[in-house]
XYZ file of N, CA and C in Angstrom:
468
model
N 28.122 -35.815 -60.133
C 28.063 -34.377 -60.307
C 27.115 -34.002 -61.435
N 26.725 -35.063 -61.851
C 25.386 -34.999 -62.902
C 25.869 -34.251 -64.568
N 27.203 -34.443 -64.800
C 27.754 -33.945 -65.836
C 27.285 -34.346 -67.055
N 27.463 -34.239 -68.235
C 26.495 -34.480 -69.396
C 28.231 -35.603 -69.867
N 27.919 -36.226 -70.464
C 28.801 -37.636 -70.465
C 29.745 -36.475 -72.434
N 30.839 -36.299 -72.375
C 31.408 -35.570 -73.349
C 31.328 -36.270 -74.595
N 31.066 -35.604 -75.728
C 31.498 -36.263 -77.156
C 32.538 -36.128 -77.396
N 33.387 -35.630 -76.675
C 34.994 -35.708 -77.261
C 35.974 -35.702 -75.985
N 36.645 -37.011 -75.546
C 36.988 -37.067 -74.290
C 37.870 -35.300 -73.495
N 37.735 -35.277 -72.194
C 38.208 -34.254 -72.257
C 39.886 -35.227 -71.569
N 40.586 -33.915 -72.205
C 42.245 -34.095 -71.757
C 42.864 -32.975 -70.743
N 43.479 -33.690 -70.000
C 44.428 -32.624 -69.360
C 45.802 -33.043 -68.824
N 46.525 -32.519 -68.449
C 47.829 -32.552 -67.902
C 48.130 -32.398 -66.849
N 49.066 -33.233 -65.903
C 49.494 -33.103 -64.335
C 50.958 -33.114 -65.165
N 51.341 -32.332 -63.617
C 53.086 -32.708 -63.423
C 53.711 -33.946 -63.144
N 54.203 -33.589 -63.193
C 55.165 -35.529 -62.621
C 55.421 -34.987 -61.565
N 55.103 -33.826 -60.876
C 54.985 -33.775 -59.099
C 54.019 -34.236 -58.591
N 52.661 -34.398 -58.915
C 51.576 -34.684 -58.730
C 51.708 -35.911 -58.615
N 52.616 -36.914 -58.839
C 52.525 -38.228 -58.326
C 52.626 -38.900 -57.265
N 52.351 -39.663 -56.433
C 51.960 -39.857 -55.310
C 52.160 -41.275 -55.173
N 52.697 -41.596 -53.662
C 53.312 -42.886 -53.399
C 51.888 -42.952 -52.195
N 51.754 -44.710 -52.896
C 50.661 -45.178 -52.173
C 50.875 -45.559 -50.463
N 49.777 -45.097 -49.466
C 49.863 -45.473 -48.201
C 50.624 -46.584 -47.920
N 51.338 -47.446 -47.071
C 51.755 -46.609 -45.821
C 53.268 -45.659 -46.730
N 53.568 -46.094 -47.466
C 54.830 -45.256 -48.157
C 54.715 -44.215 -47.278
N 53.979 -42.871 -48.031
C 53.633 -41.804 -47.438
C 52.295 -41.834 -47.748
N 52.032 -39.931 -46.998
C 50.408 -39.729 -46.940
C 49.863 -38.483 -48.039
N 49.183 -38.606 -48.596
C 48.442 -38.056 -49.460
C 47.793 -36.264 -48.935
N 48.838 -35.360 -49.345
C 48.644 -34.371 -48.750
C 47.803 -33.010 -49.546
N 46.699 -32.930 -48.553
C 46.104 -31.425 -48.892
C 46.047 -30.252 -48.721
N 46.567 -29.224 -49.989
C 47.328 -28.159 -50.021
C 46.114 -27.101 -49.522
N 46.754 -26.107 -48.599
C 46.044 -25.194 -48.362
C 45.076 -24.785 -48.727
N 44.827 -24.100 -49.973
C 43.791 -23.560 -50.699
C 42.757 -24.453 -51.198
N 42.682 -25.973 -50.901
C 41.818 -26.788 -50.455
C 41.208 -27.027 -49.280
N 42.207 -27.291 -48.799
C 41.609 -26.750 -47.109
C 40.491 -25.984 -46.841
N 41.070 -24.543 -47.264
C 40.572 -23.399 -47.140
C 38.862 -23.467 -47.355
N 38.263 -23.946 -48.096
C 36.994 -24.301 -48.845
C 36.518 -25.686 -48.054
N 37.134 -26.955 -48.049
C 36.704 -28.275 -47.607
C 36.208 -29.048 -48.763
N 37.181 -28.980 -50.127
C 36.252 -29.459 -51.360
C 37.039 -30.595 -52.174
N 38.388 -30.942 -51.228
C 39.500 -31.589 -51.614
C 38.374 -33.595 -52.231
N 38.291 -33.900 -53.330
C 37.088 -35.027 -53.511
C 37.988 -35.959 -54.410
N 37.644 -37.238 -54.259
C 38.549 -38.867 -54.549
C 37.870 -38.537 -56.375
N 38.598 -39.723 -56.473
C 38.421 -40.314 -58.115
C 38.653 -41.491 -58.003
N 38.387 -42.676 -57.673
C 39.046 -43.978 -57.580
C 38.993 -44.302 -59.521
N 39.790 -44.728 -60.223
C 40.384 -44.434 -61.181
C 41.671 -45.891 -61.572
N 41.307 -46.137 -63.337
C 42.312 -47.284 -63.427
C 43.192 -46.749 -64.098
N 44.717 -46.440 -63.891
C 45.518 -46.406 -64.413
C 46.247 -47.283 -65.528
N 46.467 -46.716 -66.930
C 47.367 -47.530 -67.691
C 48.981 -46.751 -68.411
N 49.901 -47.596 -67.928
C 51.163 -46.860 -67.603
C 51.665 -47.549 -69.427
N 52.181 -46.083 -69.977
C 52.869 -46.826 -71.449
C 54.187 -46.940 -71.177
N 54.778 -48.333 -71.459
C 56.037 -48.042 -71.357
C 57.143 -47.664 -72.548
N 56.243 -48.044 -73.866
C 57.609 -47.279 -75.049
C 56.602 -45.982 -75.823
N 57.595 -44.880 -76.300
C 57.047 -43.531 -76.905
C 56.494 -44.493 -77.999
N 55.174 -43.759 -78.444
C 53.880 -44.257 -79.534
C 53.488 -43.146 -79.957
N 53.053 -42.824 -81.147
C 53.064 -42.184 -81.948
C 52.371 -42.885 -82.991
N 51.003 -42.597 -83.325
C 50.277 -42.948 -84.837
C 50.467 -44.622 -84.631
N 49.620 -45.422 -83.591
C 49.368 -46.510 -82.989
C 48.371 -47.069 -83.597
N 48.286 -48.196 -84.325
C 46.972 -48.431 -85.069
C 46.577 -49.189 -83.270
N 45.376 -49.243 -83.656
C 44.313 -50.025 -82.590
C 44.985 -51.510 -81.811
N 45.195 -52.040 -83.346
C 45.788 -53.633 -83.304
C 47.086 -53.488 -82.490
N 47.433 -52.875 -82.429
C 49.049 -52.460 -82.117
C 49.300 -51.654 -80.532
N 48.071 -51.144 -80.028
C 48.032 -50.950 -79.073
C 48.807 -51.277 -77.429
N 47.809 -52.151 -77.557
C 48.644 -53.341 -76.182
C 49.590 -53.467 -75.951
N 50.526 -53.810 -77.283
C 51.890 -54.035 -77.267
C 53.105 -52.604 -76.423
N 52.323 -51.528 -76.042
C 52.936 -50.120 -75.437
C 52.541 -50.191 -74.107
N 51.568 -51.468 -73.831
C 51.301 -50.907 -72.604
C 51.962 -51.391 -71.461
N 52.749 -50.829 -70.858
C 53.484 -51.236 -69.781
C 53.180 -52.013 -68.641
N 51.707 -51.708 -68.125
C 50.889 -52.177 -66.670
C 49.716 -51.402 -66.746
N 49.060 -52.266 -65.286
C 48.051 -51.121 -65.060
C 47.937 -51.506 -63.650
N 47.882 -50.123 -62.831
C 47.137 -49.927 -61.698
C 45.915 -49.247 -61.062
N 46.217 -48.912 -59.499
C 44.818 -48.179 -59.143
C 45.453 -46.951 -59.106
N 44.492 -45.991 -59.162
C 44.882 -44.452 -59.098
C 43.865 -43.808 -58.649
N 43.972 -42.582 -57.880
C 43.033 -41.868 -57.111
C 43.399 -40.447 -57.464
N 43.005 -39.795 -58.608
C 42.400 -38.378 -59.221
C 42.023 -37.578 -58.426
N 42.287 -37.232 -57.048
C 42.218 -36.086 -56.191
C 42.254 -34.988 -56.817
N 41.104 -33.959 -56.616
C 40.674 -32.681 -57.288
C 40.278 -31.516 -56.205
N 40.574 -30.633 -56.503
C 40.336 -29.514 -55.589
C 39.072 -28.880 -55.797
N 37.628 -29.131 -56.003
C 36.590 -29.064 -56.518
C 36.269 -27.869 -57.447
N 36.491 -26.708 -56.164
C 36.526 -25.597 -56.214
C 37.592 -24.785 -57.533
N 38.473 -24.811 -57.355
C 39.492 -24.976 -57.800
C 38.957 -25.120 -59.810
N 38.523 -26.262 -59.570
C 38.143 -27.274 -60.662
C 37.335 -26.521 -61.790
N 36.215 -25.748 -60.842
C 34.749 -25.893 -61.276
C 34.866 -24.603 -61.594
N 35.875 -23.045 -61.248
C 36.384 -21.840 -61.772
C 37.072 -22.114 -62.656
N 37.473 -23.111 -63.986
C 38.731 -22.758 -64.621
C 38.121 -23.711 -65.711
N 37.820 -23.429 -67.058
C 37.843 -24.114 -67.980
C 38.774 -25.523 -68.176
N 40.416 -25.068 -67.967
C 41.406 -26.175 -67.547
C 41.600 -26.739 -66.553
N 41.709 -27.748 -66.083
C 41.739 -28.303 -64.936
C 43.499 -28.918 -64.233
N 44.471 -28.151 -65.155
C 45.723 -28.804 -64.633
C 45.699 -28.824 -63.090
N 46.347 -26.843 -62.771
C 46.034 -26.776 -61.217
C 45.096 -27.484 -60.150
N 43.376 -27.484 -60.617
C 42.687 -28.176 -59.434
C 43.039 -29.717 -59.398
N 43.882 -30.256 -60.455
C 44.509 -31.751 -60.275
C 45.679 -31.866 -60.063
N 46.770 -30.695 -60.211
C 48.340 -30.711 -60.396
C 48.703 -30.794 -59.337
N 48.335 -30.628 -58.146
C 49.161 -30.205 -56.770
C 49.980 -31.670 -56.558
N 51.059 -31.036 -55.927
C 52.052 -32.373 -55.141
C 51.392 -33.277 -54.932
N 51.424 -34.448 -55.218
C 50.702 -35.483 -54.677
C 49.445 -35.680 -54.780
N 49.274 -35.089 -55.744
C 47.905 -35.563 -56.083
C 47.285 -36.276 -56.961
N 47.991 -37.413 -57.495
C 47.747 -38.690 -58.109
C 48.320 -39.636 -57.898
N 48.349 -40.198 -56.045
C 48.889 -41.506 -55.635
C 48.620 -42.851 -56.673
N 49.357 -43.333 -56.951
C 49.446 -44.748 -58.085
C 49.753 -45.941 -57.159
N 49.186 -47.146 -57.643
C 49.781 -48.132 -56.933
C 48.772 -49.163 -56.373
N 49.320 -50.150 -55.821
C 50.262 -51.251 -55.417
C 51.410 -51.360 -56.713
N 50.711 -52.049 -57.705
C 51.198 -52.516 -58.347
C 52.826 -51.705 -59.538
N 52.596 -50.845 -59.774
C 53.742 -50.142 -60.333
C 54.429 -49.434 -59.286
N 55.193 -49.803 -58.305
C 55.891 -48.826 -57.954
C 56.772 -48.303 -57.407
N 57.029 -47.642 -59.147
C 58.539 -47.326 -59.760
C 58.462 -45.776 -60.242
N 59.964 -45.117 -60.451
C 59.830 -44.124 -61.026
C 59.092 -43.717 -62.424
N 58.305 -42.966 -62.537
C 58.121 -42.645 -64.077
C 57.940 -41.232 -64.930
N 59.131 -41.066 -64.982
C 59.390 -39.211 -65.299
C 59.143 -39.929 -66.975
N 59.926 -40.850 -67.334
C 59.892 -40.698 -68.813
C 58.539 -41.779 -69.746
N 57.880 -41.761 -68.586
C 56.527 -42.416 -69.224
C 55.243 -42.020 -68.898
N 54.462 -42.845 -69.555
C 52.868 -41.895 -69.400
C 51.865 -42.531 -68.648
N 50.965 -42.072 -68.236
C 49.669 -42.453 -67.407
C 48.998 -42.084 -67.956
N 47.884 -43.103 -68.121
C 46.432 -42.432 -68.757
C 45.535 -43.082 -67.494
N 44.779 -42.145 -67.152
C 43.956 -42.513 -66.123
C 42.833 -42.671 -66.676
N 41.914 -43.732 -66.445
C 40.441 -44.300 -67.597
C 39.449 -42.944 -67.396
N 39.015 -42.300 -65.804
C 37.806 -41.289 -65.893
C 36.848 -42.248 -64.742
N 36.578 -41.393 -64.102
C 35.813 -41.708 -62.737
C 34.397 -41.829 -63.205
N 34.210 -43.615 -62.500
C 33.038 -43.769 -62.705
C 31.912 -43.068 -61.837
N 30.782 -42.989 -61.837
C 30.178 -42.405 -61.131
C 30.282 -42.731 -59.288
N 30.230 -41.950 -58.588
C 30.320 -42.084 -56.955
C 31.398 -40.945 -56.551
N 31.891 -40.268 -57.023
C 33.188 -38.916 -56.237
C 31.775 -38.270 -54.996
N 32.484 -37.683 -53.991
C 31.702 -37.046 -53.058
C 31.310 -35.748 -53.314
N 31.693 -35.082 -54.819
C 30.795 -33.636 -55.044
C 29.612 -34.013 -55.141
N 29.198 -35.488 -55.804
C 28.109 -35.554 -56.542
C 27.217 -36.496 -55.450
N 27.558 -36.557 -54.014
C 26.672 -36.991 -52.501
C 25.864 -36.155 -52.608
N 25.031 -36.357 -51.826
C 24.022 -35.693 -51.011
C 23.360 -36.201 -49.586
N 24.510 -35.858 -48.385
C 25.118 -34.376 -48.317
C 26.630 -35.075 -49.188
N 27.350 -33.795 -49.456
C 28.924 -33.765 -49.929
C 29.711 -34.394 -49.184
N 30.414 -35.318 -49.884
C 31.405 -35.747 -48.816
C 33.097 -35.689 -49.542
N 33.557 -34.821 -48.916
C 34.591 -34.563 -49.361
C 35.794 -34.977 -48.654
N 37.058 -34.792 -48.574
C 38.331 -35.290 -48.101
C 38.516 -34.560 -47.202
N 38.888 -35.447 -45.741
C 39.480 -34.326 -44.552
C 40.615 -34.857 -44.181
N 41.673 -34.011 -43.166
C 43.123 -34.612 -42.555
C 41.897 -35.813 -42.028
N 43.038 -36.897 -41.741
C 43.059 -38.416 -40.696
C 42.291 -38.770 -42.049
N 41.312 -38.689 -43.219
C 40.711 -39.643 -43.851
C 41.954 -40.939 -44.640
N 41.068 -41.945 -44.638
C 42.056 -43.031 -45.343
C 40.942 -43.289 -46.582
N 41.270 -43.711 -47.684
C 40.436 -43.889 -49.052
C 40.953 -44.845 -49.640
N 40.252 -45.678 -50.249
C 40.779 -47.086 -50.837
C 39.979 -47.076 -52.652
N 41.449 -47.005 -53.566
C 40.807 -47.498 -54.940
C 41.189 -49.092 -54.997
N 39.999 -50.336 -54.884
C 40.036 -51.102 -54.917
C 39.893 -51.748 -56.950
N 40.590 -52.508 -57.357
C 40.620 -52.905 -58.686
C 41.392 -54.492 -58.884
N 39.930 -55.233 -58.262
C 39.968 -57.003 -57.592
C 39.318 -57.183 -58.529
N 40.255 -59.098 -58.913
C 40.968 -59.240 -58.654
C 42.500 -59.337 -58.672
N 42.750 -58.602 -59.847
C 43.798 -58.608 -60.573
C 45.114 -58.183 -59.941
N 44.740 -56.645 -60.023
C 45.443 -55.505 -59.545
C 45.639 -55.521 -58.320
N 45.016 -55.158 -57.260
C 45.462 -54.299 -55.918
C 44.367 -53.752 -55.506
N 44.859 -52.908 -54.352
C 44.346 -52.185 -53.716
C 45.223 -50.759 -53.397
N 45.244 -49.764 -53.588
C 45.472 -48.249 -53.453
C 44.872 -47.455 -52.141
N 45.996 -47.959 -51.406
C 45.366 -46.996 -50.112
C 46.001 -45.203 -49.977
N 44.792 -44.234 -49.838
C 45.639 -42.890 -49.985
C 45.370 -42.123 -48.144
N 46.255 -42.324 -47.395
C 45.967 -41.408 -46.480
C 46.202 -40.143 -46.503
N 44.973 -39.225 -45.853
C 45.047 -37.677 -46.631
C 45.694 -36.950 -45.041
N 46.012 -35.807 -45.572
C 46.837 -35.095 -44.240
C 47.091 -33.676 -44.786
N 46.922 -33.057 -44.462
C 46.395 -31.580 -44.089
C 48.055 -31.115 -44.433
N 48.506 -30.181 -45.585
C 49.189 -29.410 -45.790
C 49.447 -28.408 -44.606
N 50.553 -28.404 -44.078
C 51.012 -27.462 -43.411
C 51.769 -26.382 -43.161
């Protein structure tokens, strides 16, 4: 999307609805007002899950919080995205941060940090290639981890 690379990471916040059980579990669903446009676009994305509260973490000390790591797919509503200084909503919707193979478990009382999409999302194709119902999308993160399959399906 040809973005200028930030001096100060940017942050934002999803719900813990926005989490998403990896294919075949269930399917990765797109809410109307994505639809509506055709701008619904992947993030293939490495997840790192903390498992104890941290607070004022020296560097060295890090690791020791980190629970796991998986694949994750940052589904964004482009549109959505690209009107709003904040980006909760164009990332918050139901299901819209399938996690997995590897973690998956409940996690209301822990955190995800998702690393930041390397370059390749389909705003930044030419032509655009964005998310439709029947698509299947794979965050691959070999050989360690897994594979993250998200099948997408049309909010109804």
């Amino acid at each position: 999307m040809k973005l200028d690379i930030p001096t100060v990471p940017t942050l934002f916040l999803k719900p813990s609805t926005s989490l998403g059980d990896p294919y075949p579990t269930s399917s990765t669903i797109l809410p109307k007002i994505t639809q509506e446009d055709g701008t619904g676009d992947y993030e293939s994305e490495m997840a790192i899950i903390i498992g104890q509260d941290a607070k004022d973490v020296s560097e060295e000390e890090a690791l020791d919080y980190v629970l796991g790591y998986t694949a994750a797919n940052d589904i964004s509503s482009r549109t959505s995205q690209m009107n709003q200084s904040q980006w909760c909503f164009s990332k918050g919707f139901d299901g819209a941060c399938p996690l997995g193979p590897v973690v998956g478990t409940t996690l209301p009382a822990g955190t995800v940090i998702l690393t930041g999409t390397p370059p390749g999302v389909g705003a930044a194709k030419n032509p655009k290639e964005f998310l439709r119902d029947g698509d299947e999308f794979r965050v691959e993160l070999l050989p360690f981890v897994g594979t993250l399959v998200s099948k997408i399906k049309n909010q109804v």
